[in-house]
């Protein structure tokens, strides 16, 4: 993974939009810098010590004097700033101290080590003073503290302990889902930083982070948030294991939808980069092939053709379009009808593609739906239970009927998976197409039953020409 870390660490911050002067947090920080607290009054009222007063006054001078003092007194600076965060209660002062710390780190990222070294020397947690602030009511304090935590976690030599990391990532994930969160861009930037570190990626997955990103991207969000969250997916896909699992979260269909609608070049660029990683990074070639097929089914080739006609300033876009076009065209040539069907089912976006109505397909492949412990059948049954889309329900009902018609033990399998009851419930669905396909499927389930019973009768007749033997009640 060393090469990935090199790529991540060499990314300039402007490339990933780490600092945008337009963000709410940055605008407010600009105002806060203009309102210096009266440190003298704090000392006179004995709210801070003489030592802390001298230190914070020195840090509050011009940049040159500040840098020199910091260089000469690193331990004292860390001690004073952390001490004041813990002991000052006034929101405006806490805001100012956080901006001061953030500015110090932003000017020179090696300064994070000052805080780590001080905490280690004192055998204290460098994270606790900042993580405690995440419980405050003031939105600026909470999000600026989060920003500092991200820098301490990513720019130092020491990684965040597991319990603190889990708490922080869970907090970031929850903030993404807060309705109308004016600081969502700041939350996104913290995640953009954190997920550049490979060890933090798996921790993010354990708090169900990928599902949250996909859920938000599937709703209507502005292009800046789109870019940031797709960037998070992009850095996650540098890990081969995560690249292999990514489409289990329906990443490809969601990003394909955004790609077809987006007008912003940077959003296009980052989506293409994710798609490229989903093909290049998995170590299992079968997974890469499935990703290609999923992209074909989500009409990505059509978008690539459109993008080929446009002129881009960014060479990465042109290169990725050429790479993806070649890979997807090759996958189409190698594509078997069953591969196509399996990928469509796994995408949960069923439509009346040709394979569904092909009798030849079902004759040749019905038994293959039993593979991997009935994986595809389980997905179809799950869609019958959870989907709200009439098209998906219609196609899933039809497929189950065809499976039962072409596989001798199909009725038994579907009953075991709970599919028969779900299909029967759809007989009362509000959509007439769903009712029609459900009725056909139920008929196939019943007809199969009678065919089986007929064969049993024939056997019994052959054994007992007189017809005296009892007929088994089990059909």
CSV table of C-alpha atoms in Angstrom, one decimal:
chain,number,residue,atom,x,y,z
A,1,UNK,CA,0.0,0.0,0.0
A,2,UNK,CA,3.0,2.3,0.1
A,3,UNK,CA,2.4,3.6,-3.4
A,4,UNK,CA,-1.2,4.5,-2.5
A,5,UNK,CA,0.1,6.4,0.6
A,6,UNK,CA,2.5,8.3,-1.6
A,7,UNK,CA,-0.3,9.3,-4.0
A,8,UNK,CA,-2.5,10.4,-1.1
A,9,UNK,CA,0.2,12.4,0.7
A,10,UNK,CA,1.3,14.1,-2.5
A,11,UNK,CA,-2.1,15.4,-3.3
A,12,UNK,CA,-2.1,19.1,-2.9
A,13,UNK,CA,-4.9,20.5,-0.8
A,14,UNK,CA,-6.2,22.7,-3.5
A,15,UNK,CA,-6.6,19.6,-5.6
A,16,UNK,CA,-9.1,18.1,-3.1
A,17,UNK,CA,-10.7,21.4,-2.2
A,18,UNK,CA,-9.6,21.2,1.5
A,19,UNK,CA,-10.0,24.9,2.0
A,20,UNK,CA,-12.7,26.9,0.4
A,21,UNK,CA,-12.9,30.5,1.4
A,22,UNK,CA,-16.6,30.3,0.5
A,23,UNK,CA,-17.5,27.8,3.2
A,24,UNK,CA,-19.5,28.9,6.2
A,25,UNK,CA,-16.8,27.8,8.6
A,26,UNK,CA,-14.1,29.9,6.8
A,27,UNK,CA,-16.3,33.0,6.6
A,28,UNK,CA,-17.0,32.8,10.3
A,29,UNK,CA,-13.3,32.2,11.1
A,30,UNK,CA,-12.4,35.4,9.3
A,31,UNK,CA,-14.8,37.4,11.5
A,32,UNK,CA,-13.5,35.7,14.7
A,33,UNK,CA,-9.9,36.6,13.9
A,34,UNK,CA,-10.8,40.2,14.0
A,35,UNK,CA,-12.2,40.0,17.6
A,36,UNK,CA,-9.2,39.3,19.8
A,37,UNK,CA,-10.1,38.5,23.4
A,38,UNK,CA,-8.8,40.8,26.1
A,39,UNK,CA,-6.2,38.4,27.6
A,40,UNK,CA,-5.3,41.0,30.3
A,41,UNK,CA,-8.7,40.9,31.8
A,42,UNK,CA,-8.6,37.1,31.9
A,43,UNK,CA,-5.3,37.3,33.8
A,44,UNK,CA,-6.5,40.0,36.2
A,45,UNK,CA,-9.5,38.0,37.1
A,46,UNK,CA,-7.2,35.0,37.6
A,47,UNK,CA,-9.0,33.0,34.9
A,48,UNK,CA,-5.6,32.3,33.3
A,49,UNK,CA,-2.1,32.2,34.8
A,50,UNK,CA,0.7,34.7,34.1
A,51,UNK,CA,2.4,31.9,32.2
A,52,UNK,CA,-0.5,31.3,29.9
A,53,UNK,CA,-1.1,35.0,29.5
A,54,UNK,CA,2.5,35.5,28.3
A,55,UNK,CA,2.3,32.6,25.9
A,56,UNK,CA,-1.1,33.4,24.3
A,57,UNK,CA,-0.1,37.1,24.0
A,58,UNK,CA,3.1,36.1,22.1
A,59,UNK,CA,1.1,33.8,19.8
A,60,UNK,CA,-1.3,36.7,19.1
A,61,UNK,CA,1.4,38.8,17.5
A,62,UNK,CA,2.4,39.1,13.8
A,63,UNK,CA,3.2,35.9,12.0
A,64,UNK,CA,7.0,36.3,12.2
A,65,UNK,CA,7.1,36.9,15.9
A,66,UNK,CA,4.5,34.1,16.4
A,67,UNK,CA,6.6,31.6,14.5
A,68,UNK,CA,9.8,32.5,16.4
A,69,UNK,CA,8.0,32.1,19.8
A,70,UNK,CA,6.5,28.8,18.7
A,71,UNK,CA,9.9,27.5,17.6
A,72,UNK,CA,11.5,28.5,20.9
A,73,UNK,CA,8.7,27.4,23.2
A,74,UNK,CA,6.8,24.5,21.6
A,75,UNK,CA,5.9,22.7,24.8
A,76,UNK,CA,4.6,25.9,26.5
A,77,UNK,CA,2.4,26.7,23.5
A,78,UNK,CA,0.8,23.3,23.5
A,79,UNK,CA,0.3,23.4,27.3
A,80,UNK,CA,-1.3,26.9,27.2
A,81,UNK,CA,-3.6,26.3,24.3
A,82,UNK,CA,-4.8,22.9,25.6
A,83,UNK,CA,-5.2,24.3,29.1
A,84,UNK,CA,-7.2,27.2,28.0
A,85,UNK,CA,-9.5,25.0,25.9
A,86,UNK,CA,-10.3,23.0,29.0
A,87,UNK,CA,-10.7,25.9,31.5
A,88,UNK,CA,-12.2,28.8,29.5
A,89,UNK,CA,-16.0,28.5,29.2
A,90,UNK,CA,-17.0,31.6,27.1
A,91,UNK,CA,-17.9,30.5,23.5
A,92,UNK,CA,-16.3,33.5,21.8
A,93,UNK,CA,-12.9,32.8,23.5
A,94,UNK,CA,-13.1,29.1,22.7
A,95,UNK,CA,-13.8,30.0,19.1
A,96,UNK,CA,-10.8,32.3,18.9
A,97,UNK,CA,-8.4,29.7,20.5
A,98,UNK,CA,-9.6,27.0,18.0
A,99,UNK,CA,-9.0,29.4,15.0
A,100,UNK,CA,-5.6,30.2,16.4
A,101,UNK,CA,-4.7,26.5,16.7
A,102,UNK,CA,-6.1,25.7,13.2
A,103,UNK,CA,-4.2,28.6,11.7
A,104,UNK,CA,-0.9,27.5,13.3
A,105,UNK,CA,-1.4,23.9,11.9
A,106,UNK,CA,-2.5,25.2,8.5
A,107,UNK,CA,0.7,27.3,8.1
A,108,UNK,CA,2.9,24.4,9.0
A,109,UNK,CA,1.5,20.9,9.3
A,110,UNK,CA,4.6,19.5,11.1
A,111,UNK,CA,3.3,21.6,14.1
A,112,UNK,CA,0.8,18.9,14.9
A,113,UNK,CA,3.8,17.0,16.5
A,114,UNK,CA,4.1,19.8,19.1
A,115,UNK,CA,0.7,18.8,20.5
A,116,UNK,CA,1.4,15.0,20.2
A,117,UNK,CA,4.8,15.4,21.9
A,118,UNK,CA,3.4,17.5,24.8
A,119,UNK,CA,0.5,15.0,25.4
A,120,UNK,CA,2.9,12.0,25.3
A,121,UNK,CA,5.2,13.7,27.8
A,122,UNK,CA,2.4,14.4,30.1
A,123,UNK,CA,0.8,11.0,29.5
A,124,UNK,CA,-2.4,12.7,28.6
A,125,UNK,CA,-4.7,12.3,25.6
A,126,UNK,CA,-4.2,14.9,22.9
A,127,UNK,CA,-7.6,14.1,21.5
A,128,UNK,CA,-9.8,14.5,24.6
A,129,UNK,CA,-9.8,18.3,24.8
A,130,UNK,CA,-11.0,18.5,21.2
A,131,UNK,CA,-13.4,15.6,21.1
A,132,UNK,CA,-15.1,16.9,24.3
A,133,UNK,CA,-15.9,20.1,22.3
A,134,UNK,CA,-17.9,18.0,19.8
A,135,UNK,CA,-20.7,17.9,22.5
A,136,UNK,CA,-21.0,21.7,22.6
A,137,UNK,CA,-24.1,23.5,21.2
A,138,UNK,CA,-22.2,26.1,19.2
A,139,UNK,CA,-21.9,25.0,15.6
A,140,UNK,CA,-18.7,26.8,14.9
A,141,UNK,CA,-16.9,25.4,17.9
A,142,UNK,CA,-18.0,21.9,17.1
A,143,UNK,CA,-16.9,22.0,13.5
A,144,UNK,CA,-13.6,23.9,14.1
A,145,UNK,CA,-12.7,21.3,16.8
A,146,UNK,CA,-13.5,18.6,14.3
A,147,UNK,CA,-11.2,20.2,11.7
A,148,UNK,CA,-8.4,20.3,14.2
A,149,UNK,CA,-9.0,16.7,15.2
A,150,UNK,CA,-8.7,15.7,11.5
A,151,UNK,CA,-5.4,17.5,11.2
A,152,UNK,CA,-4.0,15.9,14.3
A,153,UNK,CA,-5.1,12.5,13.1
A,154,UNK,CA,-3.7,12.8,9.6
A,155,UNK,CA,-0.7,15.1,9.7
A,156,UNK,CA,1.1,13.6,12.7
A,157,UNK,CA,3.2,10.5,13.1
A,158,UNK,CA,0.8,9.0,15.6
A,159,UNK,CA,-2.6,7.6,14.6
A,160,UNK,CA,-5.8,8.0,16.4
A,161,UNK,CA,-6.6,5.3,19.0
A,162,UNK,CA,-9.5,3.0,18.0
A,163,UNK,CA,-12.1,4.1,20.5
A,164,UNK,CA,-11.5,7.8,19.8
A,165,UNK,CA,-11.4,7.1,16.0
A,166,UNK,CA,-14.7,5.2,16.2
A,167,UNK,CA,-16.3,8.0,18.1
A,168,UNK,CA,-15.0,10.7,15.7
A,169,UNK,CA,-16.0,8.9,12.5
A,170,UNK,CA,-19.4,8.1,13.9
A,171,UNK,CA,-19.8,11.8,14.7
A,172,UNK,CA,-18.8,12.8,11.2
A,173,UNK,CA,-21.1,10.3,9.7
A,174,UNK,CA,-24.0,11.5,11.8
A,175,UNK,CA,-23.3,15.1,10.9
A,176,UNK,CA,-23.7,14.3,7.2
A,177,UNK,CA,-27.3,13.2,7.9
A,178,UNK,CA,-28.3,16.3,9.9
A,179,UNK,CA,-31.0,18.1,8.0
A,180,UNK,CA,-29.9,21.4,6.5
A,181,UNK,CA,-26.5,21.3,8.1
A,182,UNK,CA,-24.8,24.6,7.2
A,183,UNK,CA,-21.4,23.0,8.0
A,184,UNK,CA,-21.8,20.0,5.7
A,185,UNK,CA,-18.9,21.1,3.5
A,186,UNK,CA,-16.6,21.3,6.6
A,187,UNK,CA,-17.7,17.8,7.6
A,188,UNK,CA,-17.0,16.6,4.1
A,189,UNK,CA,-13.5,18.1,4.2
A,190,UNK,CA,-12.7,16.3,7.4
A,191,UNK,CA,-13.7,13.0,5.8
A,192,UNK,CA,-11.7,13.8,2.7
A,193,UNK,CA,-8.7,14.1,5.0
A,194,UNK,CA,-9.4,11.1,7.2
A,195,UNK,CA,-10.0,8.6,4.4
A,196,UNK,CA,-6.7,9.3,2.8
A,197,UNK,CA,-5.2,7.2,5.6
A,198,UNK,CA,-5.7,3.5,4.8
A,199,UNK,CA,-6.0,2.4,8.5
A,200,UNK,CA,-8.9,4.9,9.0
A,201,UNK,CA,-10.8,3.5,5.9
A,202,UNK,CA,-11.8,0.2,7.5
A,203,UNK,CA,-12.9,2.0,10.7
A,204,UNK,CA,-15.2,4.1,8.5
A,205,UNK,CA,-16.7,1.0,6.9
A,206,UNK,CA,-17.4,-0.4,10.4
A,207,UNK,CA,-19.6,2.6,11.3
A,208,UNK,CA,-21.5,2.0,8.1
A,209,UNK,CA,-20.0,5.0,6.5
A,210,UNK,CA,-20.2,3.9,2.8
A,211,UNK,CA,-24.0,3.3,3.1
A,212,UNK,CA,-24.4,6.8,4.5
A,213,UNK,CA,-22.3,8.4,1.6
A,214,UNK,CA,-24.4,6.5,-1.0
A,215,UNK,CA,-27.7,7.4,0.7
A,216,UNK,CA,-26.8,11.2,0.7
A,217,UNK,CA,-25.5,11.0,-2.9
A,218,UNK,CA,-28.8,9.4,-4.0
A,219,UNK,CA,-30.7,12.4,-2.7
A,220,UNK,CA,-30.5,15.9,-4.1
A,221,UNK,CA,-27.3,17.7,-2.8
A,222,UNK,CA,-25.4,20.5,-4.3
A,223,UNK,CA,-22.4,19.9,-6.6
A,224,UNK,CA,-19.8,20.8,-4.0
A,225,UNK,CA,-21.1,18.2,-1.5
A,226,UNK,CA,-21.4,15.7,-4.4
A,227,UNK,CA,-17.8,16.3,-5.3
A,228,UNK,CA,-16.6,15.9,-1.7
A,229,UNK,CA,-18.5,12.7,-1.0
A,230,UNK,CA,-17.6,11.1,-4.3
A,231,UNK,CA,-14.0,12.1,-3.5
A,232,UNK,CA,-14.4,10.1,-0.2
A,233,UNK,CA,-15.5,7.1,-2.3
A,234,UNK,CA,-12.5,7.6,-4.6
A,235,UNK,CA,-9.9,7.4,-1.8
A,236,UNK,CA,-11.7,4.4,-0.3
A,237,UNK,CA,-11.3,2.5,-3.6
A,238,UNK,CA,-7.5,2.8,-3.5
A,239,UNK,CA,-7.7,-0.1,-1.0
A,240,UNK,CA,-8.2,-3.3,-3.2
A,241,UNK,CA,-10.4,-5.0,-0.7
A,242,UNK,CA,-12.8,-2.1,-0.4
A,243,UNK,CA,-12.7,-1.6,-4.2
A,244,UNK,CA,-14.0,-5.2,-4.5
A,245,UNK,CA,-16.8,-4.7,-2.0
A,246,UNK,CA,-17.8,-1.2,-3.1
A,247,UNK,CA,-20.6,-2.1,-5.6
A,248,UNK,CA,-22.4,-4.2,-2.9
A,249,UNK,CA,-23.5,-0.7,-1.8
A,250,UNK,CA,-24.9,0.1,-5.3
A,251,UNK,CA,-22.1,2.7,-5.9
A,252,UNK,CA,-22.1,2.2,-9.7
A,253,UNK,CA,-25.8,2.9,-10.3
A,254,UNK,CA,-25.8,5.9,-8.1
A,255,UNK,CA,-22.7,7.4,-9.6
A,256,UNK,CA,-23.9,6.6,-13.1
A,257,UNK,CA,-27.1,8.6,-12.4
A,258,UNK,CA,-25.0,11.6,-11.2
A,259,UNK,CA,-22.7,11.4,-14.2
A,260,UNK,CA,-25.6,11.6,-16.6
A,261,UNK,CA,-27.0,14.7,-14.8
A,262,UNK,CA,-23.9,16.6,-13.7
A,263,UNK,CA,-22.7,19.8,-15.4
A,264,UNK,CA,-19.6,20.4,-13.3
A,265,UNK,CA,-16.3,19.2,-14.7
A,266,UNK,CA,-14.8,18.3,-11.3
A,267,UNK,CA,-17.7,16.1,-10.4
A,268,UNK,CA,-17.4,14.3,-13.8
A,269,UNK,CA,-13.6,13.9,-13.2
A,270,UNK,CA,-13.9,12.3,-9.7
A,271,UNK,CA,-16.7,9.9,-10.8
A,272,UNK,CA,-14.6,8.7,-13.7
A,273,UNK,CA,-11.7,8.3,-11.3
A,274,UNK,CA,-13.9,6.1,-9.0
A,275,UNK,CA,-15.0,4.0,-12.0
A,276,UNK,CA,-11.4,3.5,-13.1
A,277,UNK,CA,-10.4,2.4,-9.6
A,278,UNK,CA,-13.3,-0.1,-9.5
A,279,UNK,CA,-11.8,-1.8,-12.5
A,280,UNK,CA,-8.1,-1.4,-11.8
A,281,UNK,CA,-7.8,-1.9,-8.1
A,282,UNK,CA,-9.7,-5.2,-7.3
A,283,UNK,CA,-7.3,-8.2,-7.2
A,284,UNK,CA,-10.1,-10.5,-8.2
A,285,UNK,CA,-10.5,-10.2,-12.0
A,286,UNK,CA,-14.1,-11.6,-11.8
A,287,UNK,CA,-15.1,-8.6,-9.6
A,288,UNK,CA,-13.5,-6.2,-12.0
A,289,UNK,CA,-15.5,-7.9,-14.8
A,290,UNK,CA,-18.7,-7.6,-12.8
A,291,UNK,CA,-18.0,-3.9,-12.3
A,292,UNK,CA,-17.6,-3.4,-16.0
A,293,UNK,CA,-20.9,-5.2,-16.7
A,294,UNK,CA,-22.6,-3.1,-14.1
A,295,UNK,CA,-21.3,0.1,-15.7
A,296,UNK,CA,-22.6,-1.1,-19.1
A,297,UNK,CA,-26.0,-1.8,-17.7
A,298,UNK,CA,-26.1,1.6,-16.0
A,299,UNK,CA,-25.6,3.2,-19.5
A,300,UNK,CA,-22.1,4.5,-18.6
A,301,UNK,CA,-21.0,3.8,-22.2
A,302,UNK,CA,-23.5,6.3,-23.5
A,303,UNK,CA,-22.1,8.9,-21.2
A,304,UNK,CA,-18.6,8.1,-22.2
A,305,UNK,CA,-19.6,8.7,-25.9
A,306,UNK,CA,-21.0,12.1,-25.0
A,307,UNK,CA,-17.9,13.0,-23.0
A,308,UNK,CA,-15.7,12.0,-25.9
A,309,UNK,CA,-17.3,14.8,-27.9
A,310,UNK,CA,-16.5,17.4,-25.3
A,311,UNK,CA,-13.2,19.2,-24.8
A,312,UNK,CA,-11.8,19.2,-21.3
A,313,UNK,CA,-8.9,21.1,-19.8
A,314,UNK,CA,-8.2,18.3,-17.5
A,315,UNK,CA,-6.1,15.5,-19.1
A,316,UNK,CA,-7.2,13.0,-16.4
A,317,UNK,CA,-10.7,13.1,-17.8
A,318,UNK,CA,-9.6,12.4,-21.3
A,319,UNK,CA,-7.4,9.5,-20.1
A,320,UNK,CA,-10.1,8.0,-17.9
A,321,UNK,CA,-12.7,8.3,-20.7
A,322,UNK,CA,-10.4,6.4,-23.1
A,323,UNK,CA,-9.5,3.7,-20.5
A,324,UNK,CA,-13.2,3.1,-19.5
A,325,UNK,CA,-14.4,3.0,-23.1
A,326,UNK,CA,-11.9,0.3,-24.0
A,327,UNK,CA,-12.6,-1.7,-20.9
A,328,UNK,CA,-16.4,-1.6,-21.2
A,329,UNK,CA,-16.3,-2.4,-24.9
A,330,UNK,CA,-14.2,-5.4,-24.2
A,331,UNK,CA,-16.5,-6.6,-21.4
A,332,UNK,CA,-19.5,-6.3,-23.8
A,333,UNK,CA,-17.8,-8.7,-26.2
A,334,UNK,CA,-17.1,-11.2,-23.5
A,335,UNK,CA,-20.5,-10.9,-21.9
A,336,UNK,CA,-22.6,-14.0,-21.5
A,337,UNK,CA,-26.3,-13.6,-21.1
A,338,UNK,CA,-26.1,-15.1,-17.6
A,339,UNK,CA,-23.4,-12.5,-16.6
A,340,UNK,CA,-25.6,-9.8,-17.8
A,341,UNK,CA,-28.6,-11.2,-15.9
A,342,UNK,CA,-26.7,-11.7,-12.7
A,343,UNK,CA,-25.3,-8.2,-12.7
A,344,UNK,CA,-28.7,-6.7,-13.3
A,345,UNK,CA,-30.2,-8.6,-10.4
A,346,UNK,CA,-27.4,-7.6,-8.1
A,347,UNK,CA,-27.9,-3.9,-9.1
A,348,UNK,CA,-31.5,-4.2,-7.9
A,349,UNK,CA,-32.5,-2.2,-11.0
A,350,UNK,CA,-34.6,-4.7,-12.8
A,351,UNK,CA,-36.1,-3.8,-16.2
A,352,UNK,CA,-37.4,-5.8,-19.2
A,353,UNK,CA,-34.0,-6.4,-20.8
A,354,UNK,CA,-34.1,-9.2,-23.4
A,355,UNK,CA,-32.8,-12.0,-21.2
A,356,UNK,CA,-36.0,-12.0,-19.0
A,357,UNK,CA,-38.3,-13.0,-21.9
A,358,UNK,CA,-35.9,-15.4,-23.5
A,359,UNK,CA,-37.1,-19.0,-23.2
A,360,UNK,CA,-33.7,-20.2,-24.3
A,361,UNK,CA,-32.1,-18.2,-21.5
A,362,UNK,CA,-34.3,-19.9,-18.9
A,363,UNK,CA,-33.9,-23.4,-20.3
A,364,UNK,CA,-30.1,-23.0,-20.2
A,365,UNK,CA,-29.7,-21.0,-17.0
A,366,UNK,CA,-32.6,-21.6,-14.5
A,367,UNK,CA,-30.5,-24.1,-12.5
A,368,UNK,CA,-27.7,-21.5,-12.2
A,369,UNK,CA,-29.9,-19.4,-10.0
A,370,UNK,CA,-29.1,-22.0,-7.3
A,371,UNK,CA,-25.4,-21.0,-7.3
A,372,UNK,CA,-23.7,-19.5,-4.3
A,373,UNK,CA,-26.4,-20.7,-1.9
A,374,UNK,CA,-29.3,-19.3,-4.1
A,375,UNK,CA,-27.7,-15.8,-4.1
A,376,UNK,CA,-29.7,-14.4,-7.1
A,377,UNK,CA,-33.0,-15.9,-5.9
A,378,UNK,CA,-32.5,-14.5,-2.4
A,379,UNK,CA,-32.0,-11.0,-4.0
A,380,UNK,CA,-35.2,-11.5,-6.1
A,381,UNK,CA,-37.2,-12.5,-3.0
A,382,UNK,CA,-35.7,-9.5,-1.1
A,383,UNK,CA,-36.8,-7.2,-3.9
A,384,UNK,CA,-40.3,-8.6,-3.7
A,385,UNK,CA,-40.4,-7.7,-0.1
A,386,UNK,CA,-38.7,-4.3,-0.1
A,387,UNK,CA,-39.0,-2.6,-3.5
A,388,UNK,CA,-41.5,0.1,-4.1
A,389,UNK,CA,-40.9,0.2,-7.8
A,390,UNK,CA,-43.7,-1.5,-9.8
A,391,UNK,CA,-41.3,-2.3,-12.7
A,392,UNK,CA,-38.9,-4.1,-10.3
A,393,UNK,CA,-41.8,-6.0,-8.7
A,394,UNK,CA,-43.2,-7.0,-12.1
A,395,UNK,CA,-39.9,-8.3,-13.4
A,396,UNK,CA,-38.9,-10.1,-10.2
A,397,UNK,CA,-42.3,-11.8,-10.1
A,398,UNK,CA,-41.9,-12.9,-13.7
A,399,UNK,CA,-38.4,-14.2,-13.1
A,400,UNK,CA,-39.5,-16.3,-10.1
A,401,UNK,CA,-42.3,-17.8,-12.3
A,402,UNK,CA,-39.8,-18.7,-15.0
A,403,UNK,CA,-37.4,-20.2,-12.6
A,404,UNK,CA,-40.2,-22.4,-11.2
A,405,UNK,CA,-41.3,-23.4,-14.7
A,406,UNK,CA,-37.8,-24.5,-15.8
A,407,UNK,CA,-36.3,-26.0,-12.7
A,408,UNK,CA,-38.0,-29.1,-11.3
A,409,UNK,CA,-37.5,-28.3,-7.6
A,410,UNK,CA,-38.1,-24.6,-8.1
A,411,UNK,CA,-41.4,-24.5,-6.2
A,412,UNK,CA,-39.8,-26.1,-3.1
A,413,UNK,CA,-36.9,-23.7,-3.2
A,414,UNK,CA,-39.1,-20.6,-3.6
A,415,UNK,CA,-41.3,-21.7,-0.7
A,416,UNK,CA,-38.2,-22.2,1.5
A,417,UNK,CA,-37.0,-18.7,0.7
A,418,UNK,CA,-40.4,-17.2,1.4
A,419,UNK,CA,-41.0,-16.2,-2.2
A,420,UNK,CA,-44.4,-17.8,-2.7
A,421,UNK,CA,-46.1,-15.9,0.1
A,422,UNK,CA,-44.6,-12.6,-1.2
A,423,UNK,CA,-45.8,-13.2,-4.8
A,424,UNK,CA,-49.3,-14.0,-3.5
A,425,UNK,CA,-49.4,-10.7,-1.5
A,426,UNK,CA,-48.7,-8.9,-4.8
A,427,UNK,CA,-52.0,-10.1,-6.2
A,428,UNK,CA,-53.5,-7.2,-4.3
A,429,UNK,CA,-50.9,-4.6,-5.4
A,430,UNK,CA,-52.3,-1.3,-6.6
A,431,UNK,CA,-50.4,-1.4,-9.9
A,432,UNK,CA,-52.1,-3.6,-12.6
A,433,UNK,CA,-48.9,-4.7,-14.2
A,434,UNK,CA,-47.6,-6.0,-10.8
A,435,UNK,CA,-50.9,-7.8,-10.2
A,436,UNK,CA,-50.7,-9.4,-13.7
A,437,UNK,CA,-47.1,-10.6,-13.3
A,438,UNK,CA,-47.8,-11.9,-9.8
A,439,UNK,CA,-50.9,-13.8,-11.1
A,440,UNK,CA,-48.8,-15.4,-13.8
A,441,UNK,CA,-46.1,-16.4,-11.3
A,442,UNK,CA,-48.7,-17.9,-8.9
A,443,UNK,CA,-50.2,-19.9,-11.8
A,444,UNK,CA,-46.7,-21.3,-12.7
A,445,UNK,CA,-46.2,-22.2,-9.0
A,446,UNK,CA,-49.6,-24.1,-9.0
A,447,UNK,CA,-49.2,-25.6,-12.5
A,448,UNK,CA,-45.8,-27.0,-11.5
A,449,UNK,CA,-47.5,-28.6,-8.6
A,450,UNK,CA,-50.2,-30.3,-10.8
A,451,UNK,CA,-47.5,-31.5,-13.2
A,452,UNK,CA,-45.7,-33.1,-10.3
A,453,UNK,CA,-48.9,-34.6,-9.1
A,454,UNK,CA,-49.7,-35.9,-12.6
A,455,UNK,CA,-46.3,-37.6,-12.8
A,456,UNK,CA,-46.9,-39.2,-9.4
A,457,UNK,CA,-50.3,-40.5,-10.6
A,458,UNK,CA,-48.6,-42.0,-13.7
A,459,UNK,CA,-46.1,-43.8,-11.5
A,460,UNK,CA,-48.7,-45.2,-9.2
A,461,UNK,CA,-50.8,-46.4,-12.2
A,462,UNK,CA,-47.8,-48.2,-13.6
A,463,UNK,CA,-47.1,-49.9,-10.3
A,464,UNK,CA,-50.8,-50.8,-9.7
A,465,UNK,CA,-52.7,-51.2,-12.9
A,466,UNK,CA,-55.8,-52.0,-10.9
A,467,UNK,CA,-55.7,-48.5,-9.3
A,468,UNK,CA,-56.1,-49.9,-5.8
A,469,UNK,CA,-53.0,-48.2,-4.3
A,470,UNK,CA,-53.6,-45.0,-2.3
A,471,UNK,CA,-52.4,-41.7,-3.8
A,472,UNK,CA,-49.8,-39.8,-1.7
A,473,UNK,CA,-51.3,-36.6,-0.3
A,474,UNK,CA,-48.0,-34.8,-0.7
A,475,UNK,CA,-47.7,-33.0,-4.0
